[in-house]
XYZ file of N, CA and C in Angstrom:
462
model
N 0.504 -1.032 0.317
C 0.041 -0.139 0.281
C 0.431 1.672 0.192
N 2.196 1.132 0.830
C 3.126 2.571 0.888
C 3.797 2.400 -0.473
N 3.657 1.730 -0.942
C 4.306 1.769 -2.651
C 3.790 2.201 -3.624
N 2.392 2.281 -3.203
C 1.223 3.155 -4.381
C 0.968 3.958 -3.764
N 0.926 4.592 -2.958
C 1.703 5.804 -2.523
C 2.872 7.021 -3.053
N 4.072 5.496 -2.919
C 5.279 6.384 -3.027
C 5.329 6.798 -4.443
N 4.876 5.361 -5.437
C 4.728 5.682 -6.433
C 4.185 6.643 -7.468
N 2.246 6.794 -6.988
C 2.178 8.103 -6.904
C 2.211 9.286 -6.657
N 3.143 9.384 -5.619
C 3.908 10.678 -4.780
C 5.357 11.086 -6.589
N 5.615 9.986 -6.156
C 7.131 10.105 -7.307
C 5.910 10.667 -8.615
N 5.030 10.130 -9.483
C 4.925 10.455 -10.502
C 4.242 12.276 -10.355
N 3.703 12.728 -9.367
C 2.764 13.418 -9.265
C 4.421 14.821 -8.927
N 5.591 14.371 -8.542
C 6.488 15.192 -8.418
C 7.262 15.308 -9.788
N 7.285 14.337 -10.728
C 7.950 14.698 -11.641
C 6.750 15.063 -13.141
N 5.471 14.997 -12.705
C 4.323 15.679 -13.199
C 4.898 17.734 -13.113
N 4.760 17.941 -12.048
C 5.215 18.922 -11.501
C 6.625 19.388 -11.824
N 7.504 18.852 -11.727
C 8.558 18.790 -11.888
C 9.088 19.409 -13.500
N 8.104 18.404 -14.040
C 8.614 18.759 -15.599
C 7.624 20.214 -16.371
N 6.582 20.102 -15.595
C 5.608 21.273 -15.817
C 6.465 22.762 -15.511
N 7.143 22.885 -14.629
C 7.906 23.709 -13.760
C 9.326 24.030 -15.107
N 9.827 23.284 -15.525
C 11.069 22.671 -16.557
C 10.124 23.364 -17.752
N 9.491 23.009 -17.998
C 8.649 23.592 -19.548
C 8.400 24.793 -19.004
N 7.671 25.104 -18.578
C 7.203 27.051 -18.575
C 8.783 27.494 -18.325
N 10.185 27.397 -17.407
C 10.842 27.839 -17.317
C 11.546 28.180 -18.518
N 11.918 26.755 -19.169
C 12.945 26.935 -20.508
C 12.214 27.571 -21.873
N 10.587 27.554 -21.720
C 10.281 27.784 -23.195
C 10.294 29.191 -23.688
N 10.476 29.312 -24.947
C 10.994 30.853 -25.378
C 10.166 31.765 -25.564
N 9.808 32.982 -24.974
C 8.497 33.745 -25.106
C 7.680 34.155 -26.472
N 6.631 33.894 -26.425
C 6.296 34.174 -27.781
C 6.328 35.263 -28.131
N 7.212 35.797 -29.548
C 7.394 36.721 -29.969
C 6.073 37.840 -30.454
N 6.532 38.975 -29.903
C 5.637 39.572 -30.375
C 5.412 40.444 -31.724
N 4.219 40.256 -32.405
C 3.717 40.591 -33.459
C 4.307 42.486 -33.392
N 4.782 43.059 -34.579
C 4.803 44.296 -34.627
C 3.542 45.109 -34.993
N 2.856 45.064 -34.671
C 1.572 46.218 -35.556
C 1.679 46.836 -36.008
N 1.178 47.367 -37.255
C 1.449 48.493 -37.792
C 1.031 49.247 -36.827
N 1.763 50.984 -36.908
C 0.833 52.149 -36.364
C 0.353 52.765 -37.547
N -0.823 53.547 -36.528
C -1.911 54.297 -37.956
C -0.952 54.987 -38.714
N -1.176 55.250 -39.618
C -0.204 56.051 -40.897
C -0.760 57.439 -40.952
N -0.666 58.075 -40.366
C -1.126 59.414 -40.762
C -0.547 59.637 -42.287
N -1.565 60.093 -43.485
C -1.076 60.746 -44.555
C -0.311 62.227 -44.401
N 0.300 63.018 -45.177
C 0.664 64.108 -45.423
C 0.320 64.567 -45.916
N -0.604 65.527 -46.548
C -0.922 65.711 -47.712
C -0.430 67.525 -47.346
N 0.330 67.794 -48.925
C 0.631 68.786 -49.246
C -0.297 69.828 -49.182
N 0.502 70.677 -48.377
C -0.268 72.407 -48.346
C 0.387 73.117 -49.457
N -0.965 74.627 -49.544
C -0.738 75.166 -50.526
C -1.512 76.252 -49.455
N -0.618 77.496 -49.126
C -0.400 78.610 -49.186
C -2.057 79.399 -49.752
N -2.675 79.855 -48.476
C -4.068 80.571 -49.155
C -3.550 81.414 -50.095
N -2.685 82.397 -50.663
C -2.626 83.356 -51.322
C -2.789 82.501 -52.614
N -1.765 81.316 -52.988
C -1.849 80.781 -54.277
C -2.880 80.045 -54.779
N -4.547 80.260 -53.848
C -5.640 79.822 -53.836
C -6.591 80.975 -53.972
N -6.245 82.012 -53.483
C -6.983 83.453 -53.389
C -8.320 82.785 -51.937
N -7.339 81.858 -51.441
C -8.632 82.070 -49.819
C -9.099 83.261 -49.424
N -10.453 83.528 -48.847
C -10.716 84.027 -47.872
C -11.381 83.464 -47.131
N -11.651 84.605 -45.965
C -12.603 83.858 -45.050
C -13.392 85.132 -44.321
N -14.483 85.470 -44.284
C -15.087 86.171 -44.192
C -16.281 86.676 -43.479
N -16.807 87.457 -42.335
C -18.007 87.247 -41.539
C -18.894 88.239 -41.865
N -20.020 87.742 -41.655
C -20.990 88.500 -41.583
C -21.123 89.786 -40.545
N -21.353 90.782 -40.819
C -21.553 91.951 -39.654
C -21.627 91.544 -38.510
N -22.897 90.703 -38.014
C -22.707 90.596 -37.486
C -22.668 89.433 -35.941
N -21.362 88.919 -36.732
C -20.505 87.662 -36.434
C -21.304 86.484 -36.017
N -22.758 86.150 -36.919
C -22.934 84.736 -36.444
C -22.851 83.524 -37.642
N -22.156 84.435 -38.987
C -21.777 83.122 -39.927
C -20.608 83.543 -40.569
N -19.657 82.560 -41.152
C -18.553 83.239 -41.872
C -18.845 82.297 -43.139
N -18.315 82.755 -43.970
C -18.161 82.593 -45.680
C -16.853 82.386 -46.273
N -16.589 81.183 -46.739
C -15.065 81.266 -48.017
C -15.234 81.290 -49.294
N -13.909 81.920 -49.775
C -13.848 82.317 -50.836
C -12.865 81.809 -51.927
N -12.529 80.811 -52.652
C -11.399 80.829 -53.400
C -11.674 81.373 -54.874
N -10.686 82.355 -55.110
C -10.858 83.394 -56.438
C -9.980 82.654 -56.985
N -9.198 81.484 -56.890
C -8.150 80.593 -57.998
C -8.574 79.341 -58.275
N -9.730 78.871 -58.606
C -10.172 77.599 -58.426
C -10.202 77.048 -60.076
N -9.354 77.459 -60.627
C -9.072 77.139 -61.936
C -8.384 74.964 -61.430
N -9.047 74.494 -62.129
C -8.455 72.902 -62.107
C -8.490 72.491 -60.416
N -9.364 73.370 -59.759
C -10.201 72.463 -58.475
C -11.426 71.618 -58.861
N -11.405 70.007 -58.648
C -12.550 69.410 -58.593
C -13.463 69.276 -57.595
N -13.059 69.485 -56.380
C -13.653 69.355 -55.223
C -13.344 69.532 -54.243
N -13.543 70.334 -53.149
C -13.468 71.029 -51.741
C -13.921 70.130 -50.818
N -13.484 70.010 -49.578
C -13.943 69.451 -48.285
C -13.586 70.843 -47.360
N -14.241 71.220 -46.242
C -13.636 72.062 -45.170
C -14.044 71.623 -44.153
N -13.375 71.950 -42.787
C -13.401 71.786 -41.375
C -13.549 73.144 -40.935
N -14.427 73.872 -40.265
C -14.539 74.823 -39.596
C -14.614 74.708 -38.198
N -13.114 75.264 -37.744
C -13.126 75.088 -36.264
C -13.433 76.480 -35.344
N -14.201 76.612 -34.463
C -14.009 77.721 -33.632
C -14.379 77.642 -32.070
N -14.046 79.153 -31.706
C -14.369 78.372 -30.014
C -15.485 79.534 -30.032
N -16.383 79.055 -28.130
C -17.855 79.965 -28.422
C -17.529 79.772 -26.572
N -18.183 80.811 -26.361
C -17.871 80.756 -24.937
C -19.387 80.243 -24.334
N -19.214 79.813 -22.830
C -20.916 79.302 -22.789
C -20.865 79.357 -21.513
N -21.973 78.672 -20.660
C -22.300 79.512 -19.070
C -21.155 78.184 -18.347
N -20.449 77.266 -18.520
C -19.248 76.248 -18.353
C -18.200 76.745 -18.858
N -17.880 77.508 -19.478
C -16.635 78.088 -20.188
C -16.383 77.842 -21.723
N -15.440 78.167 -22.134
C -14.979 78.103 -23.836
C -15.658 76.261 -24.475
N -16.072 76.096 -25.357
C -16.296 75.033 -26.025
C -15.766 74.880 -27.469
N -15.564 74.311 -27.703
C -15.009 74.185 -29.317
C -15.473 73.742 -30.162
N -16.259 74.141 -31.567
C -17.619 73.710 -32.337
C -16.634 73.069 -33.668
N -16.811 72.259 -34.589
C -16.381 72.143 -35.305
C -18.027 71.851 -36.726
N -17.529 72.404 -37.511
C -18.745 72.438 -38.831
C -17.613 71.586 -39.959
N -18.381 70.817 -40.357
C -17.730 70.172 -42.150
C -18.788 70.227 -43.119
N -18.119 70.284 -44.325
C -18.683 70.091 -45.639
C -17.760 69.902 -46.707
N -19.199 70.173 -47.648
C -17.875 69.559 -48.778
C -18.394 70.296 -50.030
N -17.702 70.962 -51.389
C -18.706 71.424 -52.322
C -17.915 71.160 -53.633
N -18.788 70.750 -54.823
C -18.245 69.919 -55.653
C -17.819 70.926 -56.636
N -16.942 71.396 -57.373
C -16.536 72.413 -57.969
C -17.056 72.028 -59.818
N -17.388 72.630 -60.484
C -18.020 72.340 -61.930
C -16.792 73.354 -62.362
N -15.963 72.499 -63.649
C -15.129 72.575 -64.014
C -14.892 74.146 -65.256
N -15.905 74.490 -65.057
C -15.806 76.053 -65.694
C -15.720 77.252 -64.485
N -16.192 76.982 -63.325
C -15.717 78.036 -62.174
C -14.634 78.286 -61.715
N -14.174 79.737 -61.959
C -13.206 80.345 -61.608
C -13.235 80.715 -60.381
N -14.143 81.501 -59.481
C -14.055 81.381 -58.075
C -15.438 80.590 -57.795
N -15.141 80.262 -56.440
C -15.571 79.417 -55.811
C -16.153 80.104 -53.985
N -17.371 80.178 -54.391
C -17.838 80.737 -53.088
C -18.777 79.783 -52.158
N -18.624 79.668 -50.762
C -19.251 78.551 -49.546
C -20.610 79.485 -49.559
N -21.727 78.844 -49.054
C -22.952 79.316 -48.430
C -22.192 79.544 -46.821
N -22.844 80.855 -46.707
C -22.818 81.179 -45.329
C -22.825 80.248 -44.167
N -21.709 79.681 -43.276
C -22.133 79.247 -42.018
C -22.090 79.377 -40.663
N -23.079 79.230 -39.945
C -23.848 79.520 -39.556
C -22.921 78.768 -38.058
N -22.587 80.289 -37.010
C -21.875 79.874 -36.139
C -22.798 79.636 -34.972
N -23.232 78.386 -34.668
C -24.536 77.907 -33.624
C -24.903 76.791 -34.518
N -25.979 76.650 -34.022
C -26.712 75.584 -34.341
C -28.382 75.635 -34.922
N -28.881 75.236 -36.077
C -30.193 75.403 -36.793
C -30.895 74.170 -36.170
N -32.320 74.397 -36.331
C -33.616 73.764 -36.650
C -34.574 74.199 -37.021
N -35.632 73.933 -38.028
C -36.644 73.172 -38.486
C -36.874 75.556 -38.854
N -35.176 75.800 -39.850
C -34.902 77.185 -39.837
C -35.242 78.250 -38.706
N -34.766 77.599 -37.810
C -34.942 78.627 -36.214
C -32.886 78.129 -35.710
N -32.340 79.413 -35.837
C -31.405 79.715 -35.571
C -30.985 79.967 -34.236
N -29.643 79.340 -33.562
C -29.597 79.874 -32.090
C -27.954 79.896 -32.158
N -27.417 81.180 -32.158
C -26.146 81.689 -32.364
C -25.178 81.165 -31.686
N -24.070 80.995 -31.999
C -23.299 81.004 -30.587
C -22.715 82.616 -29.977
N -22.072 82.688 -28.703
C -22.040 83.845 -28.133
C -20.544 83.646 -27.789
N -19.947 84.660 -28.277
C -18.080 85.274 -27.587
C -17.946 84.332 -28.556
N -17.439 84.250 -30.222
C -17.059 83.448 -30.757
C -15.447 84.262 -30.809
N -14.874 83.343 -30.678
C -13.535 83.325 -31.582
C -12.183 82.188 -32.378
N -11.382 82.955 -32.459
C -10.312 81.892 -33.025
C -11.447 81.197 -34.254
N -11.497 81.498 -34.794
C -12.186 80.819 -36.300
C -11.166 80.722 -36.812
N -10.824 79.160 -37.352
C -10.400 78.637 -38.315
C -11.377 77.359 -39.472
N -10.749 77.650 -40.831
C -10.785 77.282 -41.740
C -9.503 76.367 -42.307
N -9.813 74.746 -42.570
C -8.922 73.893 -43.143
C -10.236 73.638 -43.799
N -9.366 73.409 -45.298
C -10.056 72.499 -46.777
C -8.930 72.244 -47.206
N -9.122 70.683 -48.055
C -9.230 69.867 -48.138
C -9.694 69.742 -50.202
N -8.549 70.238 -51.166
C -8.413 70.113 -52.359
C -8.430 69.142 -53.141
N -9.343 68.569 -54.027
C -9.162 67.598 -54.833
C -8.779 68.514 -56.239
N -7.967 68.605 -56.863
C -7.460 69.038 -58.528
C -7.976 68.221 -59.855
N -8.622 68.486 -60.341
C -8.897 67.715 -61.941
C -7.852 66.663 -62.285
N -6.777 66.581 -61.890
C -5.406 65.542 -62.178
C -5.599 64.668 -61.017
N -6.350 64.521 -60.031
C -6.165 63.454 -59.142
C -5.891 64.471 -57.380
N -4.889 65.456 -57.693
C -3.394 65.555 -56.399
C -4.169 65.828 -55.492
N -3.756 65.981 -53.974
C -4.770 66.892 -53.182
C -4.144 67.550 -52.820
N -4.511 68.668 -51.787
C -3.926 69.659 -51.230
C -4.409 70.104 -49.920
N -4.026 70.905 -49.169
C -5.003 71.242 -47.972
C -4.169 72.503 -47.885
N -4.755 73.461 -47.837
C -5.209 75.201 -47.358
C -5.731 75.556 -45.573
N -4.667 76.102 -44.986
C -5.972 76.621 -43.695
C -6.017 78.448 -43.670
N -6.655 78.802 -42.891
C -6.563 80.334 -42.864
C -7.616 80.608 -41.513
N -7.041 81.561 -40.978
C -7.972 82.071 -39.536
C -8.771 83.259 -39.801
N -9.799 83.316 -39.118
C -10.162 85.178 -38.672
C -10.248 85.105 -36.829
N -10.131 86.508 -36.555
C -10.476 86.778 -35.671
C -11.171 87.530 -35.373
N -12.935 87.209 -34.341
C -13.787 87.874 -34.586
C -13.959 89.140 -32.911
């Protein structure tokens, strides 16, 4: 009877020793190198090259942009960022949009972009708007992509 326990104890110790040996001597799994997010670098064009301007309505409730040198532009997408004052402090707002450009257009002018929110024809304008920045991405007729930006202080 004692020999059965002795054999079982020896087998158990061998299994434990083998497991410890296996875990200590195995090679760590090689970490796969995951590629990070690759940010695409878009070439920039100065606002002067495009004839890019940004202007506000006299009451500072909306802005619009104009590109007076639109030759060769196929489409424009834009992002308008600005800071507005709220009861809790300052808030950064963002508005985005796009414009398809006709090949015959020499000048592109956006509609007025409201600095606030509109619903059912009623607009609530943001107060204390400052630091307006427009970033545009331009796709040319030849497929090349450029970006430009311009700022406006209100």
